[in-house]
Structure formats: structure tokens, C-alpha cells
Coordinates of C-alpha atoms in Angstrom, one line a residue:
M1 CA -25.7 26.9 -20.9
P2 CA -23.2 26.6 -23.6
V3 CA -22.4 23.3 -25.2
N4 CA -20.2 21.7 -26.4
R5 CA -19.1 21.9 -29.9
H6 CA -17.1 18.7 -30.4
R7 CA -15.1 18.7 -33.5
K8 CA -13.6 15.4 -34.0
I9 CA -10.7 14.3 -34.7
W10 CA -11.2 10.6 -35.0
S11 CA -13.7 11.2 -38.3
S12 CA -10.5 12.7 -39.8
L13 CA -8.2 11.0 -39.1
A14 CA -10.2 8.0 -40.6
A15 CA -9.1 7.7 -44.2
V16 CA -5.5 7.4 -41.9
T17 CA -6.5 4.8 -39.4
A18 CA -8.5 2.5 -42.9
V19 CA -4.7 2.1 -44.1
A20 CA -3.6 1.2 -40.7
A21 CA -5.8 -0.9 -38.9
V22 CA -8.6 -2.4 -41.1
A23 CA -9.1 -3.5 -44.4
S24 CA -12.1 -5.0 -44.5
G25 CA -15.6 -2.8 -45.6
C26 CA -17.8 -4.3 -43.3
G27 CA -19.4 -4.2 -40.1
S28 CA -19.8 -6.6 -38.0
S29 CA -23.5 -7.2 -36.2
G30 CA -25.5 -10.6 -33.8
T31 CA -27.6 -10.2 -31.7
S32 CA -26.9 -10.4 -28.0
S33 CA -27.8 -10.6 -24.8
N34 CA -26.1 -8.5 -22.2
G35 CA -24.1 -11.2 -21.3
G36 CA -24.2 -10.4 -17.5
S37 CA -25.2 -11.2 -14.5
A38 CA -27.7 -7.8 -13.4
S39 CA -30.0 -9.4 -10.4
G40 CA -33.8 -8.0 -9.3
S41 CA -37.1 -7.5 -11.5
A42 CA -37.3 -4.9 -14.6
E43 CA -38.5 -2.4 -11.3
S44 CA -36.3 -2.3 -9.1
Q45 CA -32.7 -2.4 -12.2
T46 CA -35.4 1.1 -13.3
A47 CA -35.2 2.6 -10.3
A48 CA -31.6 2.2 -9.4
A49 CA -31.1 3.3 -13.1
Q50 CA -32.8 6.3 -12.8
K51 CA -31.6 7.9 -9.8
R52 CA -27.5 7.3 -11.5
V53 CA -28.8 9.3 -13.7
E54 CA -30.4 12.1 -12.4
A55 CA -26.5 12.3 -11.1
Y56 CA -25.3 12.3 -14.3
M57 CA -27.9 15.1 -15.5
R58 CA -27.7 17.6 -12.8
T59 CA -25.3 21.2 -14.5
P60 CA -21.6 20.7 -12.4
T61 CA -20.7 23.1 -10.4
E62 CA -17.5 21.9 -9.5
I63 CA -14.5 20.3 -11.3
N64 CA -14.1 16.8 -10.8
Q65 CA -10.2 17.5 -9.3
R66 CA -9.8 18.2 -5.4
V67 CA -6.7 17.4 -3.7
P68 CA -4.8 21.0 -4.0
L69 CA -0.8 20.8 -5.0
D70 CA 1.5 20.6 -2.3
G71 CA 3.0 23.0 -4.4
K72 CA 3.6 25.1 -6.7
I73 CA 4.0 24.0 -10.4
P74 CA 7.4 24.4 -11.7
T75 CA 7.5 26.7 -14.2
D76 CA 11.6 26.5 -14.9
K77 CA 10.7 24.3 -18.0
P78 CA 8.1 24.4 -20.8
W79 CA 5.5 22.3 -21.0
V80 CA 5.4 20.9 -24.2
I81 CA 2.1 20.8 -26.6
V82 CA 2.6 17.9 -29.4
S83 CA -0.6 18.7 -31.7
C84 CA -2.5 17.5 -34.7
E85 CA -3.0 20.0 -37.2
L86 CA -6.6 19.4 -37.2
P87 CA -9.5 21.6 -35.4
G88 CA -9.8 18.6 -32.6
C89 CA -6.8 18.9 -31.7
R90 CA -6.1 22.7 -31.7
Q91 CA -9.3 23.1 -29.8
I92 CA -7.7 20.8 -27.6
T93 CA -4.4 22.8 -27.7
D94 CA -6.0 26.1 -26.7
G95 CA -7.1 25.2 -23.7
A96 CA -3.6 23.8 -22.7
V97 CA -2.2 26.8 -23.6
A98 CA -5.0 29.1 -21.8
A99 CA -3.9 27.1 -19.1
G100 CA -0.6 26.9 -18.8
K101 CA -0.9 31.1 -19.2
A102 CA -2.7 30.5 -16.5
A103 CA -0.2 28.7 -14.2
G104 CA 2.6 30.9 -15.3
V105 CA 4.0 27.7 -17.6
P106 CA 6.0 28.3 -19.8
T107 CA 4.2 26.4 -23.5
K108 CA 5.3 25.0 -26.4
V109 CA 2.7 23.8 -29.0
L110 CA 4.5 21.1 -32.3
T111 CA 2.9 20.2 -34.8
Y112 CA 2.6 16.7 -36.4
M113 CA 0.6 15.8 -40.1
S114 CA -2.3 12.8 -39.1
T115 CA -1.9 11.9 -42.0
D116 CA 1.4 10.7 -41.5
E117 CA 2.8 8.4 -38.5
T118 CA 6.3 9.2 -38.7
T119 CA 6.1 12.7 -37.9
Y120 CA 4.1 11.9 -34.6
A121 CA 6.9 10.2 -33.6
A122 CA 9.4 12.6 -35.2
E123 CA 7.8 15.6 -32.7
M124 CA 7.6 13.9 -30.1
K125 CA 11.2 13.0 -30.8
K126 CA 12.3 16.4 -30.6
A127 CA 10.3 17.9 -28.1
L128 CA 13.0 16.2 -25.5
T129 CA 15.0 18.8 -27.1
L130 CA 13.4 21.7 -25.6
D131 CA 14.4 20.4 -22.1
P132 CA 10.2 20.3 -20.7
I133 CA 9.4 18.8 -17.6
A134 CA 7.3 17.3 -19.5
V135 CA 5.4 16.7 -22.8
S136 CA 1.3 16.4 -23.8
P137 CA 0.5 14.4 -27.2
I138 CA -3.0 15.2 -28.1
G139 CA -4.8 12.6 -29.9
G140 CA -4.4 9.4 -32.1
S141 CA -2.6 6.3 -29.9
Q142 CA -0.1 5.7 -28.6
S143 CA 2.0 3.1 -30.3
P144 CA 3.6 6.2 -33.2
W145 CA 5.5 6.7 -29.8
N146 CA 5.6 4.5 -27.1
S147 CA 9.0 3.5 -28.4
L148 CA 10.2 6.1 -27.3
Q149 CA 9.8 6.0 -23.1
E150 CA 13.5 5.0 -23.1
E151 CA 14.6 8.2 -23.9
Y152 CA 12.2 10.0 -22.0
R153 CA 12.8 7.8 -18.5
S154 CA 17.0 9.2 -19.4
A155 CA 16.0 12.8 -20.0
H156 CA 13.9 12.4 -16.8
V157 CA 10.9 14.3 -19.5
F158 CA 7.4 12.4 -18.7
I159 CA 4.3 11.9 -21.0
T160 CA 1.0 12.7 -20.3
P161 CA -1.0 11.7 -22.4
I162 CA -4.6 13.8 -24.3
V163 CA -7.2 12.7 -25.8
I164 CA -5.7 9.0 -26.3
G165 CA -8.0 6.0 -25.5
N166 CA -5.2 3.1 -25.1
T167 CA -3.2 5.5 -22.5
E168 CA -1.2 2.7 -20.5
P169 CA 0.9 4.1 -17.5
S170 CA 4.5 3.5 -16.5
D171 CA 6.6 5.0 -14.9
V172 CA 7.6 7.6 -18.5
V173 CA 3.5 7.7 -19.1
T174 CA 1.3 8.9 -16.4
E175 CA -2.3 8.9 -16.4
G176 CA -4.2 10.5 -19.4
S177 CA -7.4 13.5 -19.1
G178 CA -9.3 12.4 -21.3
S179 CA -7.9 8.7 -21.6
Q180 CA -10.4 5.2 -22.0
V181 CA -11.2 6.0 -17.9
Q182 CA -13.2 8.5 -18.6
Y183 CA -14.9 7.3 -22.3
S184 CA -15.8 4.3 -20.3
R185 CA -17.8 6.3 -17.4
T186 CA -19.3 7.9 -20.1
G187 CA -20.9 4.9 -22.4
G188 CA -22.2 3.7 -18.4
E189 CA -24.2 6.3 -17.0
M190 CA -25.7 6.2 -20.8
A191 CA -26.4 2.7 -20.4
D192 CA -28.0 3.6 -17.6
Y193 CA -30.1 6.3 -20.0
V194 CA -31.1 3.8 -21.5
I195 CA -31.8 1.1 -18.8
A196 CA -34.5 3.5 -17.2
D197 CA -35.9 5.1 -20.4
S198 CA -36.6 1.3 -20.9
G199 CA -37.1 -0.1 -18.2
A200 CA -35.0 -1.8 -18.3
K201 CA -36.2 -3.9 -21.3
A202 CA -34.0 -1.8 -23.4
K203 CA -33.2 -3.0 -28.0
I204 CA -30.4 -1.8 -29.1
L205 CA -27.8 -1.2 -32.0
L206 CA -24.4 -0.2 -30.3
Q207 CA -22.9 1.3 -33.4
D208 CA -18.7 1.2 -32.7
V209 CA -15.7 2.1 -34.8
P210 CA -12.8 0.0 -32.8
A211 CA -10.2 0.9 -34.6
F212 CA -10.4 3.9 -33.1
S213 CA -9.6 3.2 -29.0
S214 CA -10.9 6.1 -27.4
L215 CA -14.5 5.1 -28.9
K216 CA -14.0 1.6 -28.3
A217 CA -13.9 3.0 -24.7
Y218 CA -16.9 4.2 -24.4
T219 CA -19.1 1.2 -26.3
D220 CA -17.1 -1.3 -24.0
G221 CA -18.4 1.1 -20.1
F222 CA -21.6 1.0 -22.2
K223 CA -21.2 -2.5 -22.5
K224 CA -19.8 -3.6 -18.9
Q225 CA -23.0 -1.0 -17.2
L226 CA -25.6 -2.7 -19.3
S227 CA -24.7 -5.9 -18.2
K228 CA -24.0 -4.8 -15.1
A229 CA -27.7 -3.0 -14.3
C230 CA -29.8 -4.7 -16.9
S231 CA -31.4 -8.3 -16.9
D232 CA -33.3 -7.6 -20.1
C233 CA -31.5 -5.6 -21.9
K234 CA -30.4 -6.8 -25.4
F235 CA -27.4 -5.3 -28.2
T236 CA -27.0 -6.0 -31.8
P237 CA -23.0 -5.2 -32.4
L238 CA -22.3 -2.8 -35.3
D239 CA -18.7 -2.3 -35.1
L240 CA -17.8 -0.8 -38.3
T241 CA -14.4 0.4 -40.1
P242 CA -12.3 3.4 -40.8
S243 CA -12.7 2.9 -44.2
Q244 CA -16.4 2.8 -43.8
V245 CA -16.2 6.4 -41.9
A246 CA -14.5 7.6 -44.4
S247 CA -16.5 7.0 -47.6
N248 CA -19.2 8.7 -45.1
S249 CA -20.8 5.2 -45.3
V250 CA -22.2 4.4 -41.4
V251 CA -25.1 5.6 -42.0
S252 CA -26.5 3.5 -44.8
A253 CA -24.9 0.8 -42.2
I254 CA -26.6 1.6 -39.2
V255 CA -30.3 1.6 -41.4
A256 CA -30.0 -1.8 -42.9
A257 CA -29.5 -3.0 -39.6
L258 CA -31.9 -1.2 -38.1
Q259 CA -34.4 -2.5 -40.7
K260 CA -32.8 -6.3 -40.3
D261 CA -34.1 -6.0 -37.4
R262 CA -37.4 -3.3 -36.6
S263 CA -38.0 -4.2 -33.2
I264 CA -34.6 -2.2 -32.2
E265 CA -36.2 0.9 -30.4
Y266 CA -32.5 2.3 -29.5
L267 CA -29.6 3.9 -31.3
V268 CA -26.1 4.3 -29.5
T269 CA -23.5 5.7 -31.3
S270 CA -20.0 6.0 -29.3
D271 CA -19.0 9.1 -31.6
G272 CA -22.3 12.0 -32.8
A273 CA -20.0 12.7 -35.9
F274 CA -20.6 9.8 -37.6
L275 CA -24.6 10.2 -37.3
V276 CA -24.7 12.8 -40.0
G277 CA -28.2 12.3 -41.9
I278 CA -29.1 10.5 -39.3
S279 CA -32.8 11.8 -38.8
S280 CA -33.9 12.3 -42.7
A281 CA -32.5 8.7 -43.5
L282 CA -34.4 6.8 -39.8
K283 CA -37.3 9.1 -41.8
A284 CA -37.1 7.8 -44.9
A285 CA -36.7 4.6 -43.9
G286 CA -39.8 3.8 -41.9
L287 CA -38.2 4.2 -38.6
S288 CA -39.2 7.4 -37.0
N289 CA -38.9 5.1 -33.8
V290 CA -35.8 4.8 -33.6
K291 CA -34.3 6.6 -30.1
V292 CA -31.0 8.2 -30.9
V293 CA -28.9 8.4 -28.2
G294 CA -24.2 8.6 -27.8
G295 CA -20.8 10.5 -26.7
L296 CA -19.0 13.1 -28.0
P297 CA -22.1 14.8 -29.3
D298 CA -21.1 17.7 -31.6
Y299 CA -22.8 20.9 -32.6
A300 CA -25.0 19.5 -34.4
N301 CA -26.0 16.8 -32.9
L302 CA -26.7 19.2 -29.9
T303 CA -28.4 21.7 -32.5
E304 CA -30.9 18.3 -33.2
L305 CA -30.9 17.3 -29.6
K306 CA -32.3 20.5 -28.7
S307 CA -35.9 20.5 -31.8
G308 CA -36.1 16.6 -31.0
R309 CA -34.4 14.9 -33.5
S310 CA -32.5 13.0 -30.6
M311 CA -32.5 11.5 -27.5
A312 CA -29.5 11.7 -25.5
W313 CA -25.4 12.7 -25.7
T314 CA -22.9 12.8 -22.5
G315 CA -21.4 15.8 -23.5
Q316 CA -17.8 15.9 -22.1
A317 CA -16.0 19.5 -21.7
Q318 CA -13.1 19.1 -24.0
D319 CA -12.2 22.7 -23.5
Q320 CA -10.8 21.4 -19.8
L321 CA -9.0 18.8 -20.7
G322 CA -5.9 20.9 -20.8
W323 CA -6.5 22.1 -17.7
V324 CA -7.0 18.8 -17.1
A325 CA -3.7 17.3 -18.4
L326 CA -1.9 20.3 -16.5
D327 CA -3.1 19.5 -13.8
I328 CA -1.3 16.1 -13.6
V329 CA 2.1 17.7 -14.8
G330 CA 1.9 19.2 -11.4
R331 CA 0.8 15.6 -9.3
K332 CA 3.2 14.6 -10.8
A333 CA 5.9 16.9 -11.2
H334 CA 5.1 16.4 -6.6
G335 CA 5.2 13.1 -6.4
M336 CA 1.9 12.5 -5.7
E337 CA -0.9 10.6 -6.0
I338 CA -2.8 10.6 -9.4
P339 CA -6.9 9.9 -9.9
P340 CA -7.3 7.6 -12.9
G341 CA -7.5 9.3 -15.5
G342 CA -6.4 12.4 -14.1
G343 CA -10.0 12.5 -11.9
G344 CA -11.3 13.6 -16.0
A345 CA -13.5 16.9 -17.3
V346 CA -16.8 17.0 -15.9
T347 CA -19.6 15.7 -18.3
Q348 CA -23.3 15.9 -17.8
I349 CA -26.5 13.7 -20.3
L350 CA -27.6 16.4 -21.9
T351 CA -31.3 16.5 -23.5
K352 CA -33.5 18.9 -25.0
E353 CA -34.7 19.8 -21.2
N354 CA -31.4 20.9 -19.8
I355 CA -29.5 21.6 -22.6
G356 CA -30.3 25.4 -22.6
T357 CA -28.6 27.1 -26.3
P358 CA -26.4 25.0 -28.3
S359 CA -23.1 26.8 -28.3
E360 CA -20.0 26.0 -30.7
T361 CA -17.6 27.8 -27.4
G362 CA -17.6 24.9 -25.2
L363 CA -19.5 22.7 -22.3
G364 CA -19.0 26.2 -20.5
V365 CA -19.8 24.3 -16.8
P366 CA -18.8 24.7 -14.3
D367 CA -18.8 28.6 -15.3
N368 CA -15.5 29.3 -12.6
Y369 CA -13.5 25.9 -13.4
Q370 CA -10.7 27.8 -14.5
D371 CA -10.4 30.1 -11.2
Q372 CA -11.2 26.1 -9.0
F373 CA -7.8 24.9 -10.7
L374 CA -5.8 28.2 -10.3
K375 CA -7.2 27.3 -6.6
L376 CA -5.8 23.8 -6.4
W377 CA -2.7 24.5 -7.3
G378 CA -2.6 27.9 -5.1
L379 CA -2.6 30.3 -7.3
S380 CA -6.3 32.1 -6.1

């Protein structure tokens, strides 16, 4: 089974976001209980989590979208993609262009520079001059172009964001593909995995970079589910800054936190790209017993998973995000209800047992996801 190489938008944007978001180089930590009202014994909580996890680990055979469109996606105006110059943006853009081509929808791509937010707003403004049906910005946050909503409203053009973790839907902004809705859900799925594996008694180091809104959604989802489903689980938050990411200080901060409390059994990260070199660092620090899990794995993470150097990852079908976005565009054009997060791309908890052979070509499941979308769109 092929699995996704998630090329990181957020990590590459770290130095830029550091200027705008957080000046401090210090992370925050402090042991916390789950703070919730989970009920039942550890045995019953473990059994319930295990039952949910079994579903998360199955290889998806169907896309998440189920309701056919009420009509064809309009093809008389272009769908404009406003992407960044980074590889992660390019991967998602390629999927969106492929979806447009398959549906007969003309697509145009504009590019902003991740090092200059003013270019993001400028390209979003330029997109309106192309007389589009919709515009899909990829990456970053909603703030650089949020003030343009009135111009979009006047032009009768809507915005369908892709991989923007603080998407705020309105009459102009639709649900987003790869928004906080999906990241929060997958964070909750990983919480269930840790609950089941630990017998509902996990001690966790929860590493995040809250300045990246999509990543914060993952840890928020993790904490919410932990609170709901595990009364005896405890976590220590390790909130780091973009400047620490940019200076490659994440692994050293993690090791320091784990050395401070050697009773911690699980390291949960919101983004696998942060953990480059973590296996060697843990071994050198005498912390090889710590189980490494998390979200947004890249090819290196999955290779380590295959060799047993990490335990589990919530894999996402990044190659489907453009298809999900065009599905949202079609539903919006026909005045149809759009499910939260557009229904999202498929996800799967990946372990050594079900990962198959790691690949750089994408999660790749379902095998016929393109045909499934085309059928919903009345094109096959």
C-alpha cells in the first residue's frame, strides 16, 4: 500500500511565522491531567478505545463524500488556485489541477511567496481579475486575505481554502479542504490509539507549535478526546515556537522535557517533520522506551515506522485535498449543503503492521478515489 510523503508547508514557513507570531524561544510545559469527565474503569475505557481504533486502522475503500452533486460543476469560468512556492503547496496544487482537468474545469494557478505575506494578499486580489467561479488559497492562514471578503462578495466569487487550519466559513468563505476540522478529528483518533495501547493509563509528552493553526487543531483534538475517554491519562504540554523549528531546536527541547520526567511513556507530535533525528537522540539519552506517535507523517517518518523506530501515525491523503476542494466548489455552486471540512480526505492510523511499503507518491487509497469523485460529479 503506498503512503503519503507529506512535504511540509508549516515547517518551511517557520522562520516567517516566527516574526509574526512569537518572539520567545522558550516552550511551555507543565504536567496536566486530562481535565475531563471520562467515566468507567480503565478496562472499559481501553476496550472502547480499542474498538474505535480498529476502524481507524482499516484501509479506506471509499472517499468520505457520499452525496452526488445536483448538477455538473460549472466549466464556463476558471477555478483559480493561489499556491505558494514550496514543495508542499506544489503537491497539493498538482492534485487540484488534476481534479480540474478530470472534471473539465479550467484551472489557473497563481503563486505567492511564503516569505512575504503581502504577496499572498496581492495574488488573492489578482485572482479576482480572472473572473473565476472560485478561488482556493493553499497554506498559511486566513488572515493575509481575510480583508478581501467584501471585494469577493461584490464580485460574486467565493473562496474555498485548502490546508488552512483557522478557516472561518462565511457567505464568502466555504468550508475548507484540510481545515482544522480534519486535523482535530485525526488528533482525536491518535488519542484513542494511545488510550488503547496504554490500557487507559498513558503518561504523554504532547509536542506542538501552536502558532501553526492546523497543528494546534491536531493537539486540541487529541486533548479533547483524551479528556472525554481516559480518566487516568496525563499529558505534559510542550508548546514550541516557530523560531525553535527554524533553528532545528525541536528535538533537543523534546529530549530535555523527557529527561525531566522519565516516567513519560509516549511522545505525541502534531507534525512528524519536527522529529528529524528523534530516534537517535532518544537512544543517546537513554530514552528508547518512549513510544513515538503523531500526525502528518512524511516519508522519513513512515520509513522509521516500517523499521519499528516509531509506533503509529495518522496518515492523511494529501493527494486528495484538491479533489475535496473542487467537490466543495461544486456543492457551493449548486447551493448544496457542505459537510464540515467538506467531508475531508481519507485518513488512516498507520502502524508497522498495516503500512505496507512506504512511498513518496501519496497515500493512494482508495485506489480508485478519482473515479469515485467523478461518479459523484455525474461524470462517469
